[in-house]
Every structure is written in structure tokens, then in C-alpha cells.
């Protein structure tokens, strides 16, 4: 379908940006997987890189495709990370976590000199929040954490239904890091920076899906072609 072609186009452009000798953060989600596969093609043609994955799924894919993978402990500073987004604004503020990988994605992203977002045009919004905000929480004291998060929303002038993410077969979803994901249907988040800071003050919150001041570049595939921004 067209959406897949657009993701492919954005992924292909990002794969071209990778240079010999780079340490590359490998994102998660369907668009990032296309990037990993296209990057692997260049590796098979002689490109020398080390990949640090942002999820177990990405690690398995990278290994299968022949990319040399490493860990952030072995490779602490990355030249570039390429990853997708669930929503993004023109100022490169993102909501991520639709795939449940936001914690490792954010840890890898902040260890990277450049963070390139690859997405089809449907991800572009004026204001974040229509996509439910994923919040990674410790499973201990879940209800207390949920109440504290609702208080934080109220303090920030927001409100929204919070649900515990489940797998397709109705089990509670558990992240690679062993935590749960709460999805908050806030509808609109006028001040993502403030909300991100406030949420991470709540004991029990591990991380949230607001990426503010992290992304440096964006490659957006639209019907009329690729649009590229740099911050
Ligand atoms: O979960 C994530 O953060 C993914 O990167 C997600 O935001 C994008 O997934 P998609 O490329 O399949 O839309």
C-alpha cells in the first residue's frame, strides 16, 4: 500500500546517511525495521558499522540481516540513531512508544550525536496528544502510580483515560525492560516538555513517550516526495 512505500522511502533516505565507521542506534517499529534491512544491504556491500539496537526485536532482526550488533555499555557514544515516531511536530517533539520500546529508544537516543526520525506524513501533527501517550511504569504499586499520574495530569491542566496495555491475546504487555505500559488518552498536550518532566517525578514512572529536544533531523515521506528537516 502507499503508506508502506512512504515508510520505505524515508527509511531508504536514512540508510544513505550512514557513513563508514559509524556507531548507529537501530530504532524499533515498522519504519525503523525497514531502515535496518536497508542498512544491512549496505553492510553486505562492505559498509563498516556497529549497530546498537533499541529492542530485542530489532536486535534479532539486525543479527539475522548480518549487522554487527553491540550494546550501549560496549559502545557508549553513537554517531546517529534512526527511529520512527507515533506523532511528531514541526519542532521535532515526538510521541513514541506505540511499539512498547520507548525506554530503550530514549536511552539510546540520548547517547547519540544525531537522532533522525523517519516517518510517513500521517505522523505529522500541530499539537501532540491525539495518539495516546505511552508511560512505562514499574509493576509494583500500579494503582498508586496510576492515581499519582492522574494527579499530575490535573496539575498540568490535562485529563484523560489511562489503560494498562495488553497483548493481542489479552495478557498484560511487559516491556523488554520488564515494566508495564500505561496509555493515556490526553487528546492534546500543549506543553510536552513540562508534562514529560512532571511525569518522570512520579515514583513508579520509569519513563514516558514524550521525546522533547532529542531529535535533530527528520525525514518525512509524503505523497509528493521526501521532506527533510534539521534542527
Ligand atoms: O514504538 C515506537 O516508538 C515506534 O518507533 C513507533 O513510534 C513507530 O512505529 P511505526 O514506524 O511502525 O509507525
PDB file of C-alpha atoms and ligand atoms in Angstrom, residues 7 27-33 54 83-87 95-102 105 118-120 122-123 131 134 165 209 211, ligand 1:
ATOM      1  CA  UNK A   7       7.872   4.383   5.058  1.00  0.00           C
ATOM      2  CA  UNK A  27      15.216   2.016  16.094  1.00  0.00           C
ATOM      3  CA  UNK A  28      12.095  -0.087  16.615  1.00  0.00           C
ATOM      4  CA  UNK A  29       8.755  -0.211  14.805  1.00  0.00           C
ATOM      5  CA  UNK A  30       7.788  -0.941  11.216  1.00  0.00           C
ATOM      6  CA  UNK A  31       9.528   2.087   9.657  1.00  0.00           C
ATOM      7  CA  UNK A  32      12.753   1.505  11.616  1.00  0.00           C
ATOM      8  CA  UNK A  33      12.744  -2.173  10.659  1.00  0.00           C
ATOM      9  CA  UNK A  54      16.626  -0.300  20.807  1.00  0.00           C
ATOM     10  CA  UNK A  83      13.965   5.622  14.683  1.00  0.00           C
ATOM     11  CA  UNK A  84      10.292   6.085  13.996  1.00  0.00           C
ATOM     12  CA  UNK A  85       7.588   8.036  15.793  1.00  0.00           C
ATOM     13  CA  UNK A  86       3.899   7.755  16.525  1.00  0.00           C
ATOM     14  CA  UNK A  87       3.383  11.503  16.296  1.00  0.00           C
ATOM     15  CA  UNK A  95       5.320  10.802  20.935  1.00  0.00           C
ATOM     16  CA  UNK A  96       6.956   7.385  20.840  1.00  0.00           C
ATOM     17  CA  UNK A  97       6.173   4.069  22.480  1.00  0.00           C
ATOM     18  CA  UNK A  98       3.419   2.705  20.272  1.00  0.00           C
ATOM     19  CA  UNK A  99       5.544  -0.402  19.956  1.00  0.00           C
ATOM     20  CA  UNK A 100       6.405  -0.529  23.649  1.00  0.00           C
ATOM     21  CA  UNK A 101      10.137   0.220  23.215  1.00  0.00           C
ATOM     22  CA  UNK A 102      10.255   3.822  24.435  1.00  0.00           C
ATOM     23  CA  UNK A 105      14.736   4.004  22.489  1.00  0.00           C
ATOM     24  CA  UNK A 118      11.810   8.602   9.845  1.00  0.00           C
ATOM     25  CA  UNK A 119       8.073   8.690   9.289  1.00  0.00           C
ATOM     26  CA  UNK A 120       5.314   8.958   6.733  1.00  0.00           C
ATOM     27  CA  UNK A 122       0.494  10.842   8.632  1.00  0.00           C
ATOM     28  CA  UNK A 123       2.590  11.203  11.807  1.00  0.00           C
ATOM     29  CA  UNK A 131      -2.048   9.482  19.911  1.00  0.00           C
ATOM     30  CA  UNK A 134       2.657   5.655  26.463  1.00  0.00           C
ATOM     31  CA  UNK A 165      -1.560  -2.011  27.662  1.00  0.00           C
ATOM     32  CA  UNK A 209       6.953   8.550  25.431  1.00  0.00           C
ATOM     33  CA  UNK A 211      10.716  12.962  23.168  1.00  0.00           C
TER      34      UNK A 211
HETATM   35  O1  LIG B   1       7.121   2.478  19.343  1.00  0.00           O
HETATM   36  C1  LIG B   1       7.842   3.303  18.762  1.00  0.00           C
HETATM   37  O2  LIG B   1       8.402   4.257  19.329  1.00  0.00           O
HETATM   38  C2  LIG B   1       7.957   3.188  17.258  1.00  0.00           C
HETATM   39  O3  LIG B   1       9.101   3.843  16.790  1.00  0.00           O
HETATM   40  C3  LIG B   1       6.727   3.844  16.717  1.00  0.00           C
HETATM   41  O4  LIG B   1       6.737   5.119  17.264  1.00  0.00           O
HETATM   42  C4  LIG B   1       6.699   3.983  15.220  1.00  0.00           C
HETATM   43  O5  LIG B   1       6.290   2.778  14.698  1.00  0.00           O
HETATM   44  P1  LIG B   1       5.875   2.663  13.148  1.00  0.00           P
HETATM   45  O6  LIG B   1       7.126   3.067  12.370  1.00  0.00           O
HETATM   46  O7  LIG B   1       5.528   1.223  12.976  1.00  0.00           O
HETATM   47  O8  LIG B   1       4.729   3.603  12.904  1.00  0.00           O
END
